[in-house]
PDB file of C-alpha atoms in Angstrom:
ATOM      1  CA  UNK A   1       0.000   0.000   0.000  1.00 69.00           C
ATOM      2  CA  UNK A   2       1.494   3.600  -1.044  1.00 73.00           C
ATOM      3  CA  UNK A   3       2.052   5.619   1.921  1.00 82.00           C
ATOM      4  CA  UNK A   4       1.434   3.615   4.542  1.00 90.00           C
ATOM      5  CA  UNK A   5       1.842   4.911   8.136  1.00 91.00           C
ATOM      6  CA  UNK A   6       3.170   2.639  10.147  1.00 93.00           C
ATOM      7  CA  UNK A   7       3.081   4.492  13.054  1.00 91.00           C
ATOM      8  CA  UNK A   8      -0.378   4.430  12.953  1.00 88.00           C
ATOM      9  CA  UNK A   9      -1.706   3.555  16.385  1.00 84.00           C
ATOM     10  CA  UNK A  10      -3.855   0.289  15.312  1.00 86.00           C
ATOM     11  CA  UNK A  11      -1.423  -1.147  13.334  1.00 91.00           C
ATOM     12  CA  UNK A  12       1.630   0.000  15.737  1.00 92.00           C
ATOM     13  CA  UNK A  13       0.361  -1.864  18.641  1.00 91.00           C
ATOM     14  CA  UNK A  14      -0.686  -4.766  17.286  1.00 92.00           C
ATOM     15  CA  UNK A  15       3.215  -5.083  15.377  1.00 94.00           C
ATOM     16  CA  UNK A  16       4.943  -3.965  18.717  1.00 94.00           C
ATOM     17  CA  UNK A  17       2.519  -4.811  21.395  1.00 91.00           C
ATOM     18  CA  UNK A  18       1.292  -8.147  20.486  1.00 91.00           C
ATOM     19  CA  UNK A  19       2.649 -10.963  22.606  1.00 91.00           C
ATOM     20  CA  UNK A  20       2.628 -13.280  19.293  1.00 93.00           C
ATOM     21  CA  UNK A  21       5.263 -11.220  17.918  1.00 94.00           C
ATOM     22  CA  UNK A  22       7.313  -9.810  21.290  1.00 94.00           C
ATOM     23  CA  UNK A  23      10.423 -11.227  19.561  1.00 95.00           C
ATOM     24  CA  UNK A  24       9.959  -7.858  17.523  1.00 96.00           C
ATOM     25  CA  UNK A  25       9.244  -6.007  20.157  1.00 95.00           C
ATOM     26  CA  UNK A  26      12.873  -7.105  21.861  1.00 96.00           C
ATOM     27  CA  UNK A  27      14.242  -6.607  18.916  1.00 95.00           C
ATOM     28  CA  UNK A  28      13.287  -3.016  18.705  1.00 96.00           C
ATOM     29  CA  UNK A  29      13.821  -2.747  22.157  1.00 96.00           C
ATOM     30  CA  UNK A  30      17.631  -4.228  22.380  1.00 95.00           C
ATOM     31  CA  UNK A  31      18.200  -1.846  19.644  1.00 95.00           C
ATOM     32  CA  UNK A  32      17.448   1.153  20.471  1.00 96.00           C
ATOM     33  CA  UNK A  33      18.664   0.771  23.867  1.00 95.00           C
ATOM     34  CA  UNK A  34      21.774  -0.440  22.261  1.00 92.00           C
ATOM     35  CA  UNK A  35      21.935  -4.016  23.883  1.00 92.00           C
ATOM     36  CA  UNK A  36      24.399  -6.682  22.527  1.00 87.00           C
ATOM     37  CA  UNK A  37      23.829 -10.283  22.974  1.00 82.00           C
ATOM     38  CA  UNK A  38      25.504 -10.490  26.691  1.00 85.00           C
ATOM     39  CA  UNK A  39      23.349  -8.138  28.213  1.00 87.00           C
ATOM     40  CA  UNK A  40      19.844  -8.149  25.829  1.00 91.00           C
ATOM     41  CA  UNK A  41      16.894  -8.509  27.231  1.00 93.00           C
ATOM     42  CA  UNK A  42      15.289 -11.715  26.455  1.00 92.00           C
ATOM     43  CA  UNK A  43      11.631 -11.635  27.904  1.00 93.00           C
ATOM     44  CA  UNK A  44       8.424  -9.043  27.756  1.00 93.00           C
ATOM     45  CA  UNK A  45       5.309  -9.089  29.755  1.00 92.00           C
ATOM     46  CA  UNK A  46       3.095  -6.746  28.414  1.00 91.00           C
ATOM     47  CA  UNK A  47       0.715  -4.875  30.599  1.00 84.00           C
ATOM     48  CA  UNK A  48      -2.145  -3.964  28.019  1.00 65.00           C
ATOM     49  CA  UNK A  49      -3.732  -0.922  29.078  1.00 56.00           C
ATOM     50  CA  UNK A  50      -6.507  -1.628  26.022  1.00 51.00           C
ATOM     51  CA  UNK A  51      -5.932   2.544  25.323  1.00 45.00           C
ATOM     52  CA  UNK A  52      -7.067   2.309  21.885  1.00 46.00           C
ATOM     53  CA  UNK A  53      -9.233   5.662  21.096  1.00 43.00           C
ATOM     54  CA  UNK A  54     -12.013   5.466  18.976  1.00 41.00           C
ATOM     55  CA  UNK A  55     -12.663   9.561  18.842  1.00 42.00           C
ATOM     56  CA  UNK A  56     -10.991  12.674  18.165  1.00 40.00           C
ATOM     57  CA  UNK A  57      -9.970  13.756  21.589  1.00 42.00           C
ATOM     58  CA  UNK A  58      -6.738  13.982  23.423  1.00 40.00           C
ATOM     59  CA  UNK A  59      -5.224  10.556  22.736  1.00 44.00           C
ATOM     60  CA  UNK A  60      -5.944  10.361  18.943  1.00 45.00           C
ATOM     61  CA  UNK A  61      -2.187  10.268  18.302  1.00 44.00           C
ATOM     62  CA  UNK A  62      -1.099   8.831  21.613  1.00 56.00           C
ATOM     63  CA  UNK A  63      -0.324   5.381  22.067  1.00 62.00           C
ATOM     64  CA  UNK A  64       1.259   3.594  25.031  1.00 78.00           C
ATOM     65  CA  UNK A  65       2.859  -0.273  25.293  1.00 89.00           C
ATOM     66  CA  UNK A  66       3.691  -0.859  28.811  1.00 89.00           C
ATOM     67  CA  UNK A  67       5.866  -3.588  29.610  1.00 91.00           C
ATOM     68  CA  UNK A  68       7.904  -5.481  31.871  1.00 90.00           C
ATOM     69  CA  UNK A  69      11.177  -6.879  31.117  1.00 93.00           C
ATOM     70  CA  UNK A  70      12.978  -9.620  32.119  1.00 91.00           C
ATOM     71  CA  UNK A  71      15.245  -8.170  34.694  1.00 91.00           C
ATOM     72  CA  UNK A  72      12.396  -6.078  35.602  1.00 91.00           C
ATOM     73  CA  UNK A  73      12.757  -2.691  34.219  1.00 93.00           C
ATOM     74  CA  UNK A  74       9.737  -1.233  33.157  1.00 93.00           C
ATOM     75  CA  UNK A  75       9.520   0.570  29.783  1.00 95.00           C
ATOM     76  CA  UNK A  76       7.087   2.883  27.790  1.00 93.00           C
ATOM     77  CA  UNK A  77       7.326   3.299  24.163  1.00 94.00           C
ATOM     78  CA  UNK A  78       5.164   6.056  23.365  1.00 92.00           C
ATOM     79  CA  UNK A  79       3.673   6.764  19.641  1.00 91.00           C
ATOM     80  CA  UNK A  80       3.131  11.223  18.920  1.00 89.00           C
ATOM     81  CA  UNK A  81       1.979  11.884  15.509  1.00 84.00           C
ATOM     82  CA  UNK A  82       0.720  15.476  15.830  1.00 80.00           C
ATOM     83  CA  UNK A  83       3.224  18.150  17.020  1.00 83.00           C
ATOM     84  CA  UNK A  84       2.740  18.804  20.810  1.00 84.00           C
ATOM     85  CA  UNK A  85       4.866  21.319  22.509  1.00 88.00           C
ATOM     86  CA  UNK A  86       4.814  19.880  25.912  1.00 90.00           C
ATOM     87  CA  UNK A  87       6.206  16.345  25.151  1.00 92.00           C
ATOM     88  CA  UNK A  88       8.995  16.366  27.738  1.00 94.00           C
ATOM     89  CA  UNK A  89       6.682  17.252  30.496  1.00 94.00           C
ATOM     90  CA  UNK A  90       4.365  14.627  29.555  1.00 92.00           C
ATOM     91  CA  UNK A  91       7.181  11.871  29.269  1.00 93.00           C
ATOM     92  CA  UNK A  92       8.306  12.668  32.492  1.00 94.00           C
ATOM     93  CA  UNK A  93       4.513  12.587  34.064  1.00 93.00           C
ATOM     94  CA  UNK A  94       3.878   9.200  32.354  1.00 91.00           C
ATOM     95  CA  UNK A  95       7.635   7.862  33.615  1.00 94.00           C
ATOM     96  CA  UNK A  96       7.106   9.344  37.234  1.00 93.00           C
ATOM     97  CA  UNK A  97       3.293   7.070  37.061  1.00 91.00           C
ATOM     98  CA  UNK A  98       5.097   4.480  35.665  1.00 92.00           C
ATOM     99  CA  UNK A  99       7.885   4.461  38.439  1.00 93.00           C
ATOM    100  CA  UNK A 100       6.003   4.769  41.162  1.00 91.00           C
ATOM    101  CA  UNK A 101       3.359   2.201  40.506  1.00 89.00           C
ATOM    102  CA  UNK A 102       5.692  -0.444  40.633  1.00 89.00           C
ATOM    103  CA  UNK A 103       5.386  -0.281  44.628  1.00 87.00           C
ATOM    104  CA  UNK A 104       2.846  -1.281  46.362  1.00 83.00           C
ATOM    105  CA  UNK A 105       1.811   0.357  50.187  1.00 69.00           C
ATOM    106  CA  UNK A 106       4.572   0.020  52.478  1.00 70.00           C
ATOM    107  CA  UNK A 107       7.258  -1.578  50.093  1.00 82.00           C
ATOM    108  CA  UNK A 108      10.792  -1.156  50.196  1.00 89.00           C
ATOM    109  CA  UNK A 109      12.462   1.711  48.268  1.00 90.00           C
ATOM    110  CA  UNK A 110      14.878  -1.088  47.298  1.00 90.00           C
ATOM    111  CA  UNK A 111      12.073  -2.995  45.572  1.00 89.00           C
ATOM    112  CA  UNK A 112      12.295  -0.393  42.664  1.00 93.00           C
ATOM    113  CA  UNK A 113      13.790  -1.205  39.079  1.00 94.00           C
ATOM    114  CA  UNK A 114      14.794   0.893  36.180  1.00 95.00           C
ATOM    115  CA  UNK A 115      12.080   2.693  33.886  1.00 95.00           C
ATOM    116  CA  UNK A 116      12.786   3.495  30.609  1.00 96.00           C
ATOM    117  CA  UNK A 117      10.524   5.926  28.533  1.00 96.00           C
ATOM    118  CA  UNK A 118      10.636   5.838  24.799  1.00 96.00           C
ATOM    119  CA  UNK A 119       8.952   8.552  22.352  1.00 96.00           C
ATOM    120  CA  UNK A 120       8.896   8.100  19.014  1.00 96.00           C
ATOM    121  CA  UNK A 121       7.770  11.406  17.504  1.00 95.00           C
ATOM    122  CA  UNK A 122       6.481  11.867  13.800  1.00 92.00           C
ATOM    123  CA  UNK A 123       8.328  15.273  14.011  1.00 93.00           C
ATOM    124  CA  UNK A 124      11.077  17.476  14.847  1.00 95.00           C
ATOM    125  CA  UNK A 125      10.879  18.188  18.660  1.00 94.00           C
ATOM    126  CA  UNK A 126      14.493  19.326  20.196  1.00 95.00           C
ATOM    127  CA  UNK A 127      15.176  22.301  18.157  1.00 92.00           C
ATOM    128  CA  UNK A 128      18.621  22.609  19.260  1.00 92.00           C
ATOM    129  CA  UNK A 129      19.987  18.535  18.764  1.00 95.00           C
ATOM    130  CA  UNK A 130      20.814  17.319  15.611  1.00 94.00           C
ATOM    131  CA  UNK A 131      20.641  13.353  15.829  1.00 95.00           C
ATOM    132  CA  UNK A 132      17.459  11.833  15.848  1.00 96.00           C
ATOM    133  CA  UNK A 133      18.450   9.732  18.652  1.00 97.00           C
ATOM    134  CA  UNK A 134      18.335  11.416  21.999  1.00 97.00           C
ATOM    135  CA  UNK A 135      19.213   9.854  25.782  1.00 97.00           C
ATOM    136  CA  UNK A 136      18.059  11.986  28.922  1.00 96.00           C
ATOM    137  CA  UNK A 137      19.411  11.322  32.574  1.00 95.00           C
ATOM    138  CA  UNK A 138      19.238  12.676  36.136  1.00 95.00           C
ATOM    139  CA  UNK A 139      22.963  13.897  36.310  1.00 94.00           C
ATOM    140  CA  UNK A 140      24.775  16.434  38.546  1.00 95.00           C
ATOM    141  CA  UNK A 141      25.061  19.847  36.752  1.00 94.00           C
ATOM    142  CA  UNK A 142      28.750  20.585  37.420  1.00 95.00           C
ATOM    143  CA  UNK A 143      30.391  17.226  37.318  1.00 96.00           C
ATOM    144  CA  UNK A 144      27.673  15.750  35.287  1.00 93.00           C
ATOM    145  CA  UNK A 145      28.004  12.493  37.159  1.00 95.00           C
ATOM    146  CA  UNK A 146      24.567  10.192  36.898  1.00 94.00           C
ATOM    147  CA  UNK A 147      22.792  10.185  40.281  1.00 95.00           C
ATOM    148  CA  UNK A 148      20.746   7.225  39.653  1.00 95.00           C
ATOM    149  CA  UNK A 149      20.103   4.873  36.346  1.00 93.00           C
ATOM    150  CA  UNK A 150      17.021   4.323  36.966  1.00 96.00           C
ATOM    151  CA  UNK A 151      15.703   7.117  34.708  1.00 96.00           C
ATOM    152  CA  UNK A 152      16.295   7.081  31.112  1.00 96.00           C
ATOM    153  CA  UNK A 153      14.061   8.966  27.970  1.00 97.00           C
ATOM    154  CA  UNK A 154      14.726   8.535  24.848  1.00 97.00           C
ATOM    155  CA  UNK A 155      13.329  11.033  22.095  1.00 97.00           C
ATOM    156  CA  UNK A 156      13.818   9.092  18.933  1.00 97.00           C
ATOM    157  CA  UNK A 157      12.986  12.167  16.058  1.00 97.00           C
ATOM    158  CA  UNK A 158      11.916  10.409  12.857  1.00 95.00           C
ATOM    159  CA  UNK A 159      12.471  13.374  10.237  1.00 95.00           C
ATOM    160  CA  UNK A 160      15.833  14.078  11.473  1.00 95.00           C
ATOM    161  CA  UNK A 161      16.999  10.298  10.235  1.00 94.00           C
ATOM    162  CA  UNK A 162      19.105   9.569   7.519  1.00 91.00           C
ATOM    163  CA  UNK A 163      20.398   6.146   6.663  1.00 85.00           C
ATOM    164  CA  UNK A 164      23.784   6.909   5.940  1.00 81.00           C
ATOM    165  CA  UNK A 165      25.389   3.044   5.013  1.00 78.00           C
ATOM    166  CA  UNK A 166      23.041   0.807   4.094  1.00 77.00           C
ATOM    167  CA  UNK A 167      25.623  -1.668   4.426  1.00 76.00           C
ATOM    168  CA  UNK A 168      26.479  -1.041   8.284  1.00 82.00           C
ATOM    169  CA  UNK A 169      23.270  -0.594   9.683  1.00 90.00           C
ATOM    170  CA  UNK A 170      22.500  -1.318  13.136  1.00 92.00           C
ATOM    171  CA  UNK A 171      19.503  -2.829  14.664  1.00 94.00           C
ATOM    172  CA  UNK A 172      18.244   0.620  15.580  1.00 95.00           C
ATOM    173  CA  UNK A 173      18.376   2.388  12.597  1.00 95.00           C
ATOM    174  CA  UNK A 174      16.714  -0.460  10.646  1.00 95.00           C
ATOM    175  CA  UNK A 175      13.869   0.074  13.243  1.00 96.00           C
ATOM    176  CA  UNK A 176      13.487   3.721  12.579  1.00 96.00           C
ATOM    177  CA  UNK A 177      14.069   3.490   8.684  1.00 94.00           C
ATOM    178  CA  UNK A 178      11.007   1.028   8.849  1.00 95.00           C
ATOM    179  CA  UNK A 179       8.466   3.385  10.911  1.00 95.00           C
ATOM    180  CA  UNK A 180       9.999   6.618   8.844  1.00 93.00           C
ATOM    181  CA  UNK A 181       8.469   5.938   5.562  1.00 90.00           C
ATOM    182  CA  UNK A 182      11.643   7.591   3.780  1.00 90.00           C
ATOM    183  CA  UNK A 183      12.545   4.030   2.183  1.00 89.00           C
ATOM    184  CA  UNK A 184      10.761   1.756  -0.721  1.00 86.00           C
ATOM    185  CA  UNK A 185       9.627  -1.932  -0.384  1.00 84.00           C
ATOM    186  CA  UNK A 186      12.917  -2.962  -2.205  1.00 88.00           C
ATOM    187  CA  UNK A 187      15.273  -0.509   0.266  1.00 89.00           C
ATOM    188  CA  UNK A 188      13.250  -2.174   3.084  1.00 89.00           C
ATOM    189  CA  UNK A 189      13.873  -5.541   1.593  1.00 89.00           C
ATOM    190  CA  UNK A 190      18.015  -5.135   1.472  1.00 90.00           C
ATOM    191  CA  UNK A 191      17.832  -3.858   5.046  1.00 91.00           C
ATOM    192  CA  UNK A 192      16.079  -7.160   6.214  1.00 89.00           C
ATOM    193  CA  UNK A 193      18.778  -9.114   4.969  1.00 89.00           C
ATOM    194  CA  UNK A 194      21.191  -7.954   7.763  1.00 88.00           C
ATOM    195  CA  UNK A 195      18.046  -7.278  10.403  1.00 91.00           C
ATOM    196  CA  UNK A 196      15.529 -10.383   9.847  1.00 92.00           C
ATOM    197  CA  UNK A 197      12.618  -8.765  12.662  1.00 95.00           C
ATOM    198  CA  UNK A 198      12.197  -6.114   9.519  1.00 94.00           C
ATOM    199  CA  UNK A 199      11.734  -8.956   6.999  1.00 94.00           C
ATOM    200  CA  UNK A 200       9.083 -10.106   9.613  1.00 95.00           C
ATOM    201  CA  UNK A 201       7.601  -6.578  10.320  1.00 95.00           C
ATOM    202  CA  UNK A 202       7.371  -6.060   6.395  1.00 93.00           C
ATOM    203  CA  UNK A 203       5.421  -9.863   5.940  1.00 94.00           C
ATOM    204  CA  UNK A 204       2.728  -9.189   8.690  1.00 95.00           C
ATOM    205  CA  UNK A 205       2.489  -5.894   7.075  1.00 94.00           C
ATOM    206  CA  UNK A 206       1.317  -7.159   4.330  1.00 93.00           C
ATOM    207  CA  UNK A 207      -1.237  -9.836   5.925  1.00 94.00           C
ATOM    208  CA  UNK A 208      -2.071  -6.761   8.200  1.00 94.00           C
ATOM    209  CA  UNK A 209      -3.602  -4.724   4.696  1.00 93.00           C
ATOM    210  CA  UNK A 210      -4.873  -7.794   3.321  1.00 93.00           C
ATOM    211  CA  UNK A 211      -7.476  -8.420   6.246  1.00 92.00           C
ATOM    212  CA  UNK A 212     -10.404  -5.969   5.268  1.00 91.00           C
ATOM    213  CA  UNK A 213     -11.503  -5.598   8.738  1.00 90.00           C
ATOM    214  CA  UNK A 214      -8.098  -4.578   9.496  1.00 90.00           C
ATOM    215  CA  UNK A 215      -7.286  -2.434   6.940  1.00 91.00           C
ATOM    216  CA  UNK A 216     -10.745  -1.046   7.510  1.00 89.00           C
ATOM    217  CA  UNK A 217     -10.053   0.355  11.224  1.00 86.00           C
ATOM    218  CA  UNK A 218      -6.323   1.304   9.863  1.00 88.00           C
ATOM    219  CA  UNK A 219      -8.257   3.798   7.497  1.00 89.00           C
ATOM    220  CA  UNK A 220     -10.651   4.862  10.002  1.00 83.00           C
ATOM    221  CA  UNK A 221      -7.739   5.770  12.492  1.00 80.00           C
ATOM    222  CA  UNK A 222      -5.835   8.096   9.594  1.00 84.00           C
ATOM    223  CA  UNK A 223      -9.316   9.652   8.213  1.00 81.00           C
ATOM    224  CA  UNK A 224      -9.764  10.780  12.265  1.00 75.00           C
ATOM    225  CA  UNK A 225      -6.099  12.231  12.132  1.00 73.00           C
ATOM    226  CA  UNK A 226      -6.561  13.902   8.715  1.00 76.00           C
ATOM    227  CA  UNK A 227      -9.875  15.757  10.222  1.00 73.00           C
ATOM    228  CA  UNK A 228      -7.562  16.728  13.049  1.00 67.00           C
ATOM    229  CA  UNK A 229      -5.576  18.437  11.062  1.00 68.00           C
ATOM    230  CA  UNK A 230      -8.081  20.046   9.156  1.00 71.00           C
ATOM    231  CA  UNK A 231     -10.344  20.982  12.349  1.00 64.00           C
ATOM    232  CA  UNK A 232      -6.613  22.692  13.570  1.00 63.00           C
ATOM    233  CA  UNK A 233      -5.629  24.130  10.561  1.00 66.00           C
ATOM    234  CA  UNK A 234      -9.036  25.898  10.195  1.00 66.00           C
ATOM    235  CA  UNK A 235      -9.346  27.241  14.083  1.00 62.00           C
ATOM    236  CA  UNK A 236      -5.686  28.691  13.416  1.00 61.00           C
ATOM    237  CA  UNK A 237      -6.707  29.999  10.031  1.00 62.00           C
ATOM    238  CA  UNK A 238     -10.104  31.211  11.512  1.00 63.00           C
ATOM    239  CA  UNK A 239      -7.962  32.861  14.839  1.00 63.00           C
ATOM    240  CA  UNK A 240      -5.005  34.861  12.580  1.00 60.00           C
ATOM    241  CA  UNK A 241      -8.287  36.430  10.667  1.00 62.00           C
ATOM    242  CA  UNK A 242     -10.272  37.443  14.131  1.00 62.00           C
ATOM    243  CA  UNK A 243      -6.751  38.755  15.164  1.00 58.00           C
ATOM    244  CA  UNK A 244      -6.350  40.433  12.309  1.00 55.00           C
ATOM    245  CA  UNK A 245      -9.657  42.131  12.662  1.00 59.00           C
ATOM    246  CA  UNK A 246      -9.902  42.971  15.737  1.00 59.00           C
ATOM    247  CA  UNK A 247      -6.101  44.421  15.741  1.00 58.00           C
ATOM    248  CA  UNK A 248      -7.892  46.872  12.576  1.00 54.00           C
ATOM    249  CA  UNK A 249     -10.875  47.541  14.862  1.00 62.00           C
ATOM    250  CA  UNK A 250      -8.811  48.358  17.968  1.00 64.00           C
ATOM    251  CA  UNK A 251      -5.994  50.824  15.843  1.00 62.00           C
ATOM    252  CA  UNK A 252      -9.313  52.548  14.122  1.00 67.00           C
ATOM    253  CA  UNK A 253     -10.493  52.735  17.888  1.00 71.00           C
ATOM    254  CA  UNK A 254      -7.591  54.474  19.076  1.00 75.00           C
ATOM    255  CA  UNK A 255      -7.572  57.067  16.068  1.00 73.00           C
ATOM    256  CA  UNK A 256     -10.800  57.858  17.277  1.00 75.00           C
ATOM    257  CA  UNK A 257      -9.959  58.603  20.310  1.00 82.00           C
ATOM    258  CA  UNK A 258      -7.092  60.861  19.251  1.00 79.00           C
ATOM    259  CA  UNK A 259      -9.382  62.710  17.047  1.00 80.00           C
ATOM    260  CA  UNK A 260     -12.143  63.376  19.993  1.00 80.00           C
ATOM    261  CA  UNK A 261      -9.008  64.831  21.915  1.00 85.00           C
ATOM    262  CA  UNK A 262      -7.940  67.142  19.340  1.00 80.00           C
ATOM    263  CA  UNK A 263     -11.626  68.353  18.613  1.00 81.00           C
ATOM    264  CA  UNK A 264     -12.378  68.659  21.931  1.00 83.00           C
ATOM    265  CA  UNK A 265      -8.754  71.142  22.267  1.00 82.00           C
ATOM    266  CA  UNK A 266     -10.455  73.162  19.688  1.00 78.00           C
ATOM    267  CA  UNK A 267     -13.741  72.963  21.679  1.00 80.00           C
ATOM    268  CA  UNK A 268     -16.079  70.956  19.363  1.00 82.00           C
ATOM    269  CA  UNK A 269     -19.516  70.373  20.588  1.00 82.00           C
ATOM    270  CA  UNK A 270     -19.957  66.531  22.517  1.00 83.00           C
ATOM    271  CA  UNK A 271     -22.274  65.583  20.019  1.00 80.00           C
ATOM    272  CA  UNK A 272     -20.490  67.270  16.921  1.00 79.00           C
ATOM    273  CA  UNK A 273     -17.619  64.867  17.898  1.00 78.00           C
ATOM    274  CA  UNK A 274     -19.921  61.770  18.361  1.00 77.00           C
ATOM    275  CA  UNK A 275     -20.632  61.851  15.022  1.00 71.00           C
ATOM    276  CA  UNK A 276     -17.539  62.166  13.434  1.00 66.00           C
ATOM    277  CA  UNK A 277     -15.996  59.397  15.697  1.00 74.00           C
ATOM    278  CA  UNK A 278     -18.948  56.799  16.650  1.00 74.00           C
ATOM    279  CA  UNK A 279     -17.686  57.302  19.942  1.00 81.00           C
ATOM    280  CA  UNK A 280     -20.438  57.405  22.377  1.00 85.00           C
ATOM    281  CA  UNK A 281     -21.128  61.016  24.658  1.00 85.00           C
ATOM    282  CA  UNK A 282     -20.190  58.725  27.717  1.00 85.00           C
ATOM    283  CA  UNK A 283     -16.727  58.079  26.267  1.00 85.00           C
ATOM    284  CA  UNK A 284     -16.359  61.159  24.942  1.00 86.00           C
ATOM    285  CA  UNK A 285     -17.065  62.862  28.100  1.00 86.00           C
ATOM    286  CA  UNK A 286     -14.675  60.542  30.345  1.00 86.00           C
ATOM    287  CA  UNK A 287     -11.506  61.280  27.571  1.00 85.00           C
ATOM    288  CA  UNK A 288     -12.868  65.262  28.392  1.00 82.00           C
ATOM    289  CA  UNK A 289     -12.337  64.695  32.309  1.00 83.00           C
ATOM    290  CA  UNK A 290      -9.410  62.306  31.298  1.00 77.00           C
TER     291      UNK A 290
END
């Protein structure tokens, strides 16, 4: 299928947050959290929070897979389509929920493990960083030591990615060449013959668009996300015209004004000046005291 979005939120969890196919999952996990084979992980639980939305509200381009690993970190890949301003604050909220509910009343601090937060945005977030692939940690500002591990977000930008050797790729940049779109069925094809979980992701792709009902609620989901658009693009459209307006109506108000002063120097009758202006007698009068 031309432009298919792979990051679309139906077909995203159920490649990524499907226990049939959590050897994908690890994959894209142990990738972008540059693992090796001595320390990958080798296990997911996922903790399905069934966050699917079916309406045009907050979450339409949100999409969460919780999950536990085998050594018990918790992680949070997060799907953002739409440009949001506030992304950091909301990746630390979800990681702080995410932390803390792994203890239950009157547990041990020690009880805690590691919780890793993932965003994968559909657009360019950190202004000021160049790489698309970006690690944030609780360090000390001066000798910029960590003061704990057990915090780690990733912001993995999507338009910022170039595949720069085909021939050298790594795990992780396979991943994000796949979700990016940038690269044809036959680039995607050479890629999987160094990283086989994209020769995978590519086949149940294509069962994926060949179930009707599937493909049916795939084009549902990016129909609601197109309207989004539109519905924004009009309000902001609609809001630089009111501004526009009512910047006209306020300098046309303040020329008034200045012309009731300078009639009323040269002692214009109140209602003379009314007239001319379309200010009222009350206004005019208070600008007279004024």
């Amino acid at each position: 299928m031309e432009n298919f979005n792979r990051l679309n939120d139906l077909y995203f969890k159920k490649l990524l947050g499907d226990k049939k196919r959590k050897n994908l999952t690890l994959s894209f996990l142990n990738g972008i959290l540059n693992k090796d084979d001595k320390n990958c992980f080798t296990d997911i639980t996922f903790l399905d929070k069934n966050n699917e939305p079916l309406t045009l509200d907050g979450k339409l381009s949100k999409l969460d897979i919780r999950a536990d690993l085998n050594d018990g970190t918790q992680v949070d890949i997060e799907v953002q389509v739409c440009p949001f301003k506030l992304m950091a604050e909301r990746s630390l909220y979800y990681w702080s929920k995410m932390y803390s509910e792994q203890l239950e009343k009157g547990a041990e601090y020690k009880k805690l493990k590691k919780a890793i937060a993932i965003n994968l945005l559909a657009f360019d977030y950190l202004e000021d960083e160049q790489d698309w692939h970006n690690i944030y940690n609780l360090l000390n500002v001066k000798s910029h030591k960590k003061l704990t591990d057990h915090i780690e977000i990733h912001f993995l930008e999507l338009p910022k990615f170039t595949l720069k050797d085909m021939r050298k790729i790594r795990t992780s940049e396979a991943w994000i060449a796949y979700f990016s779109g940038k690269y044809s069925k036959e680039e995607l094809e050479e890629i999987a013959m160094t990283t086989p979980a994209i020769k995978e992701a590519v086949e149940f792709e294509d069962t994926f668009l060949q179930d009707k009902i599937e493909r049916r609620a795939y084009e549902q989901r990016e129909k609601a996300i197109r309207d989004y658009y539109s519905y924004m693009s009009a309000f902001k459209e609609e809001g630089l015209q009111q501004g526009l307006q009512e910047g006209i109506q306020q300098g046309l108000y303040q020329q008034a004004i200045q012309t009731a002063k300078n009639m009323l120097k040269d002692k214009v009758d109140i209602k003379l000046i009314s007239k001319y202006t379309n200010l009222s007698i009350e206004e005019i009068n208070k600008i007279k005291v004024e």
